């Protein structure tokens, strides 16, 4: 009886040890995954903060959006708008007549994050201060874009500044000047000729441009077809006398010259 109990006890202890070892291994693996996730978040934070070797989320997002929605013939990258400067706008969208729409991105991550931090701390004064700082950052960006890239007739008389997340765009469109109560987006348009676009609004704008270009091509094609139809169907004097030559051949022959052949 004692021998049987000891054997059972040893077996149970062995099973429990193996089970606990497996649990410990799983916990260890879980902790390692959490550590890797934290490292990934640090990497994302660096990217969002604009570390040069990684590029920026804003530029990457703008690049992906434009290249996805427009054919290569309809936009240019890193365009020098003024000859007396070394500054290049990130993208320029081609309109009819090769007029360019300058498009530049902007994402001051730390200023935007400060708003979230202030909300989490439930500090209304800090929230207001952080929102004002973000608005000022976009005012400075708008002024810079206007001075560097808006150069009619080479460009349109406005430019686009792209906010790469909908939450950032929402913050910008809702911000009002504490004194004048004017919306930030209205101020940027009136003072600097800058339109703020988020991912959805820019997508809609690009799609409308592309559809417009397609319509122009269809219209041009339809006009050419119509003109060809006129050539084939417009009556000539010889046609009216029963010539076998259609009007385009009559025009090609230079009017009523020879080679027509009699009526049939």
CSV table of C-alpha atoms in Angstrom, one decimal:
chain,number,residue,atom,x,y,z
A,1,UNK,CA,0.0,0.0,0.0
A,2,UNK,CA,2.8,2.4,1.0
A,3,UNK,CA,4.8,1.5,-2.1
A,4,UNK,CA,1.7,2.1,-4.3
A,5,UNK,CA,1.0,5.5,-2.7
A,6,UNK,CA,4.7,6.6,-3.1
A,7,UNK,CA,4.6,5.6,-6.8
A,8,UNK,CA,1.4,7.6,-7.3
A,9,UNK,CA,2.8,10.6,-5.4
A,10,UNK,CA,5.9,10.5,-7.5
A,11,UNK,CA,3.9,10.3,-10.7
A,12,UNK,CA,1.6,13.2,-9.7
A,13,UNK,CA,4.7,15.3,-8.7
A,14,UNK,CA,6.3,14.5,-12.1
A,15,UNK,CA,3.2,15.5,-14.0
A,16,UNK,CA,2.7,18.7,-12.0
A,17,UNK,CA,6.4,19.6,-12.5
A,18,UNK,CA,6.1,19.1,-16.3
A,19,UNK,CA,2.9,21.1,-16.4
A,20,UNK,CA,4.4,24.0,-14.4
A,21,UNK,CA,7.5,23.9,-16.6
A,22,UNK,CA,5.3,24.2,-19.7
A,23,UNK,CA,3.3,27.1,-18.1
A,24,UNK,CA,6.6,28.8,-17.2
A,25,UNK,CA,7.8,28.4,-20.8
A,26,UNK,CA,4.6,29.9,-22.1
A,27,UNK,CA,4.8,32.8,-19.7
A,28,UNK,CA,8.4,33.4,-20.8
A,29,UNK,CA,7.4,33.3,-24.4
A,30,UNK,CA,4.6,35.8,-23.7
A,31,UNK,CA,6.9,38.1,-21.9
A,32,UNK,CA,9.3,38.0,-24.8
A,33,UNK,CA,6.5,38.8,-27.2
A,34,UNK,CA,5.5,41.8,-25.0
A,35,UNK,CA,9.1,43.0,-25.0
A,36,UNK,CA,9.3,42.7,-28.8
A,37,UNK,CA,6.0,44.6,-29.0
A,38,UNK,CA,7.4,47.4,-26.9
A,39,UNK,CA,10.5,47.5,-29.0
A,40,UNK,CA,8.2,47.7,-32.1
A,41,UNK,CA,6.3,50.6,-30.5
A,42,UNK,CA,9.5,52.4,-29.9
A,43,UNK,CA,10.4,51.9,-33.5
A,44,UNK,CA,7.0,53.2,-34.6
A,45,UNK,CA,7.4,56.2,-32.3
A,46,UNK,CA,10.8,57.0,-33.9
A,47,UNK,CA,9.2,56.8,-37.4
A,48,UNK,CA,6.3,59.0,-36.3
A,49,UNK,CA,8.8,61.5,-34.8
A,50,UNK,CA,10.4,61.9,-38.2
A,51,UNK,CA,13.7,60.1,-37.9
A,52,UNK,CA,15.3,60.7,-41.2
A,53,UNK,CA,16.6,57.2,-41.9
A,54,UNK,CA,13.1,55.8,-41.6
A,55,UNK,CA,11.4,58.6,-43.5
A,56,UNK,CA,8.1,59.9,-42.1
A,57,UNK,CA,4.6,58.4,-42.0
A,58,UNK,CA,3.2,61.6,-43.6
A,59,UNK,CA,5.4,61.4,-46.7
A,60,UNK,CA,4.9,57.6,-47.0
A,61,UNK,CA,1.1,57.9,-46.7
A,62,UNK,CA,0.9,60.7,-49.2
A,63,UNK,CA,3.2,58.8,-51.6
A,64,UNK,CA,1.0,55.7,-51.4
A,65,UNK,CA,-2.2,57.6,-51.8
A,66,UNK,CA,-1.2,59.5,-54.9
A,67,UNK,CA,0.5,56.6,-56.6
A,68,UNK,CA,-2.6,54.4,-55.9
A,69,UNK,CA,-5.2,56.9,-57.3
A,70,UNK,CA,-3.4,58.7,-60.1
A,71,UNK,CA,-1.5,57.4,-63.2
A,72,UNK,CA,2.2,58.3,-63.3
A,73,UNK,CA,1.5,60.8,-66.1
A,74,UNK,CA,-0.7,62.9,-63.9
A,75,UNK,CA,1.8,63.8,-61.1
A,76,UNK,CA,5.4,64.6,-60.4
A,77,UNK,CA,7.6,64.1,-57.3
A,78,UNK,CA,10.1,66.4,-55.6
A,79,UNK,CA,9.4,69.3,-57.9
A,80,UNK,CA,11.3,72.6,-57.8
A,81,UNK,CA,8.6,75.3,-58.1
A,82,UNK,CA,10.9,78.3,-57.9
A,83,UNK,CA,14.3,78.5,-59.7
A,84,UNK,CA,15.9,80.6,-57.0
A,85,UNK,CA,15.4,78.0,-54.3
A,86,UNK,CA,16.7,74.5,-53.5
A,87,UNK,CA,13.4,73.6,-51.9
A,88,UNK,CA,11.2,70.9,-53.6
A,89,UNK,CA,7.6,70.2,-53.0
A,90,UNK,CA,6.9,66.5,-52.3
A,91,UNK,CA,4.3,66.2,-55.1
A,92,UNK,CA,2.8,68.3,-57.8
A,93,UNK,CA,-0.4,67.2,-59.5
A,94,UNK,CA,-0.8,68.0,-63.2
A,95,UNK,CA,-3.9,69.8,-64.3
A,96,UNK,CA,-5.0,70.7,-67.9
A,97,UNK,CA,-2.4,72.9,-69.5
A,98,UNK,CA,0.4,71.4,-67.3
A,99,UNK,CA,-0.6,73.7,-64.4
A,100,UNK,CA,0.6,72.1,-61.1
A,101,UNK,CA,-1.1,71.7,-57.8
A,102,UNK,CA,1.6,71.6,-55.0
A,103,UNK,CA,1.0,69.0,-52.4
A,104,UNK,CA,3.1,68.7,-49.2
A,105,UNK,CA,2.5,66.7,-46.0
A,106,UNK,CA,2.9,67.7,-42.4
A,107,UNK,CA,2.6,65.7,-39.1
A,108,UNK,CA,4.1,67.3,-36.0
A,109,UNK,CA,3.7,64.2,-33.9
A,110,UNK,CA,4.8,65.5,-30.6
A,111,UNK,CA,2.4,68.4,-30.7
A,112,UNK,CA,-0.5,66.1,-31.7
A,113,UNK,CA,0.4,63.6,-29.0
A,114,UNK,CA,0.5,66.4,-26.4
A,115,UNK,CA,-3.3,66.9,-27.0
A,116,UNK,CA,-4.0,63.2,-26.3
A,117,UNK,CA,-1.8,63.3,-23.2
A,118,UNK,CA,-3.6,66.3,-21.9
A,119,UNK,CA,-7.0,64.7,-22.4
A,120,UNK,CA,-5.8,61.6,-20.6
A,121,UNK,CA,-4.7,63.8,-17.7
A,122,UNK,CA,-8.1,65.5,-17.8
A,123,UNK,CA,-6.2,68.9,-17.8
A,124,UNK,CA,-8.4,71.3,-19.8
A,125,UNK,CA,-5.8,74.1,-19.7
A,126,UNK,CA,-3.1,71.8,-21.1
A,127,UNK,CA,-5.6,70.6,-23.8
A,128,UNK,CA,-6.2,74.2,-24.9
A,129,UNK,CA,-2.5,75.0,-24.9
A,130,UNK,CA,-1.6,71.9,-26.9
A,131,UNK,CA,-4.3,72.5,-29.5
A,132,UNK,CA,-3.1,76.1,-30.0
A,133,UNK,CA,0.5,74.9,-30.4
A,134,UNK,CA,-0.6,72.3,-33.1
A,135,UNK,CA,-2.6,75.0,-34.9
A,136,UNK,CA,0.4,77.3,-34.9
A,137,UNK,CA,2.6,74.5,-36.3
A,138,UNK,CA,0.2,74.2,-39.3
A,139,UNK,CA,0.0,78.0,-39.7
A,140,UNK,CA,3.8,78.0,-40.0
A,141,UNK,CA,3.7,75.2,-42.4
A,142,UNK,CA,1.0,76.9,-44.5
A,143,UNK,CA,3.1,80.1,-44.7
A,144,UNK,CA,6.2,78.2,-45.7
A,145,UNK,CA,4.3,76.3,-48.5
A,146,UNK,CA,2.7,79.5,-49.8
A,147,UNK,CA,6.1,81.2,-50.0
A,148,UNK,CA,8.0,78.3,-51.6
A,149,UNK,CA,5.5,76.6,-53.9
A,150,UNK,CA,2.6,78.8,-54.9
A,151,UNK,CA,3.9,80.4,-58.1
A,152,UNK,CA,1.1,81.1,-60.7
A,153,UNK,CA,0.9,80.5,-63.6
A,154,UNK,CA,3.2,77.6,-63.2
A,155,UNK,CA,1.1,76.5,-60.2
A,156,UNK,CA,-2.5,77.0,-59.1
A,157,UNK,CA,-3.1,79.9,-56.8
A,158,UNK,CA,-3.5,77.4,-53.9
A,159,UNK,CA,-1.7,74.4,-52.5
A,160,UNK,CA,-2.6,71.4,-50.4
A,161,UNK,CA,-1.1,70.4,-47.1
A,162,UNK,CA,-1.9,66.8,-46.3
A,163,UNK,CA,-2.6,65.6,-42.7
A,164,UNK,CA,-2.0,61.8,-42.8
A,165,UNK,CA,-4.5,60.6,-40.2
A,166,UNK,CA,-8.2,61.2,-39.9
A,167,UNK,CA,-7.8,62.0,-36.2
A,168,UNK,CA,-5.3,64.8,-37.0
A,169,UNK,CA,-7.5,66.1,-39.8
A,170,UNK,CA,-10.5,66.1,-37.4
A,171,UNK,CA,-8.5,68.1,-34.8
A,172,UNK,CA,-7.5,70.7,-37.4
A,173,UNK,CA,-11.0,71.1,-38.9
A,174,UNK,CA,-12.5,71.6,-35.5
A,175,UNK,CA,-10.0,74.1,-34.1
A,176,UNK,CA,-11.3,77.6,-33.7
A,177,UNK,CA,-9.2,80.7,-32.8
A,178,UNK,CA,-10.0,81.5,-29.1
A,179,UNK,CA,-10.3,85.2,-29.9
A,180,UNK,CA,-11.9,85.5,-33.3
A,181,UNK,CA,-13.7,82.1,-33.3
A,182,UNK,CA,-12.5,81.6,-36.9
A,183,UNK,CA,-11.9,78.0,-38.0
A,184,UNK,CA,-8.3,77.2,-38.6
A,185,UNK,CA,-9.0,75.8,-42.1
A,186,UNK,CA,-10.7,79.0,-43.1
A,187,UNK,CA,-7.8,81.1,-41.8
A,188,UNK,CA,-5.3,79.0,-43.7
A,189,UNK,CA,-7.3,79.3,-46.9
A,190,UNK,CA,-7.8,83.0,-46.7
A,191,UNK,CA,-4.4,84.0,-45.4
A,192,UNK,CA,-2.1,81.5,-47.0
A,193,UNK,CA,-4.2,79.9,-49.9
A,194,UNK,CA,-3.7,76.5,-48.3
A,195,UNK,CA,-6.3,73.7,-48.3
A,196,UNK,CA,-5.9,71.1,-45.5
A,197,UNK,CA,-6.8,67.5,-46.6
A,198,UNK,CA,-7.0,64.3,-44.7
A,199,UNK,CA,-6.8,60.8,-46.2
A,200,UNK,CA,-10.5,60.7,-47.2
A,201,UNK,CA,-10.8,64.2,-48.5
A,202,UNK,CA,-7.6,64.0,-50.5
A,203,UNK,CA,-8.7,60.6,-51.9
A,204,UNK,CA,-12.0,62.2,-53.0
A,205,UNK,CA,-10.1,65.1,-54.6
A,206,UNK,CA,-7.7,62.9,-56.5
A,207,UNK,CA,-10.5,60.6,-57.7
A,208,UNK,CA,-12.5,63.6,-59.0
A,209,UNK,CA,-9.3,64.9,-60.8
A,210,UNK,CA,-8.7,61.5,-62.4
A,211,UNK,CA,-12.4,61.2,-63.5
A,212,UNK,CA,-12.1,64.7,-65.0
A,213,UNK,CA,-9.1,63.8,-67.0
A,214,UNK,CA,-10.8,60.7,-68.2
A,215,UNK,CA,-13.8,62.7,-69.2
A,216,UNK,CA,-11.6,65.1,-71.2
A,217,UNK,CA,-10.0,62.2,-73.0
A,218,UNK,CA,-13.4,60.8,-73.8
A,219,UNK,CA,-14.6,64.2,-75.0
A,220,UNK,CA,-11.5,64.6,-77.1
A,221,UNK,CA,-12.0,61.2,-78.6
A,222,UNK,CA,-15.7,61.9,-79.3
A,223,UNK,CA,-14.8,65.1,-81.0
A,224,UNK,CA,-12.2,63.4,-83.2
A,225,UNK,CA,-14.8,60.7,-84.1
A,226,UNK,CA,-17.3,63.4,-84.9
A,227,UNK,CA,-14.9,65.3,-87.2
A,228,UNK,CA,-14.1,62.0,-89.0
A,229,UNK,CA,-17.8,61.4,-89.5
A,230,UNK,CA,-18.2,64.9,-91.0
A,231,UNK,CA,-15.4,64.1,-93.5
A,232,UNK,CA,-17.1,60.9,-94.6
A,233,UNK,CA,-20.7,62.2,-94.7
A,234,UNK,CA,-20.4,65.9,-95.9
A,235,UNK,CA,-21.7,66.0,-99.4
A,236,UNK,CA,-19.4,67.2,-102.2
A,237,UNK,CA,-20.5,68.5,-105.6
A,238,UNK,CA,-19.5,65.2,-107.2
A,239,UNK,CA,-21.4,63.2,-104.6
A,240,UNK,CA,-24.5,65.1,-105.5
A,241,UNK,CA,-24.0,64.1,-109.1
A,242,UNK,CA,-23.8,60.5,-108.2
A,243,UNK,CA,-20.0,60.1,-107.9
A,244,UNK,CA,-18.8,56.8,-106.4
A,245,UNK,CA,-16.1,58.8,-104.5
A,246,UNK,CA,-17.1,59.7,-100.9
A,247,UNK,CA,-16.5,63.3,-99.7
A,248,UNK,CA,-13.2,62.5,-98.0
A,249,UNK,CA,-11.8,61.3,-101.3
A,250,UNK,CA,-13.1,64.3,-103.1
A,251,UNK,CA,-11.4,66.6,-100.5
A,252,UNK,CA,-8.2,64.6,-100.8
A,253,UNK,CA,-8.2,64.9,-104.6
A,254,UNK,CA,-8.6,68.7,-104.2
A,255,UNK,CA,-12.2,69.2,-105.3
A,256,UNK,CA,-13.6,68.4,-108.7
A,257,UNK,CA,-10.3,67.3,-110.3
A,258,UNK,CA,-10.2,64.2,-112.5
A,259,UNK,CA,-10.2,60.6,-111.6
A,260,UNK,CA,-13.8,60.6,-110.5
A,261,UNK,CA,-15.4,58.2,-113.0
A,262,UNK,CA,-18.9,58.5,-114.3
A,263,UNK,CA,-22.1,57.7,-112.6
A,264,UNK,CA,-23.0,54.2,-112.3
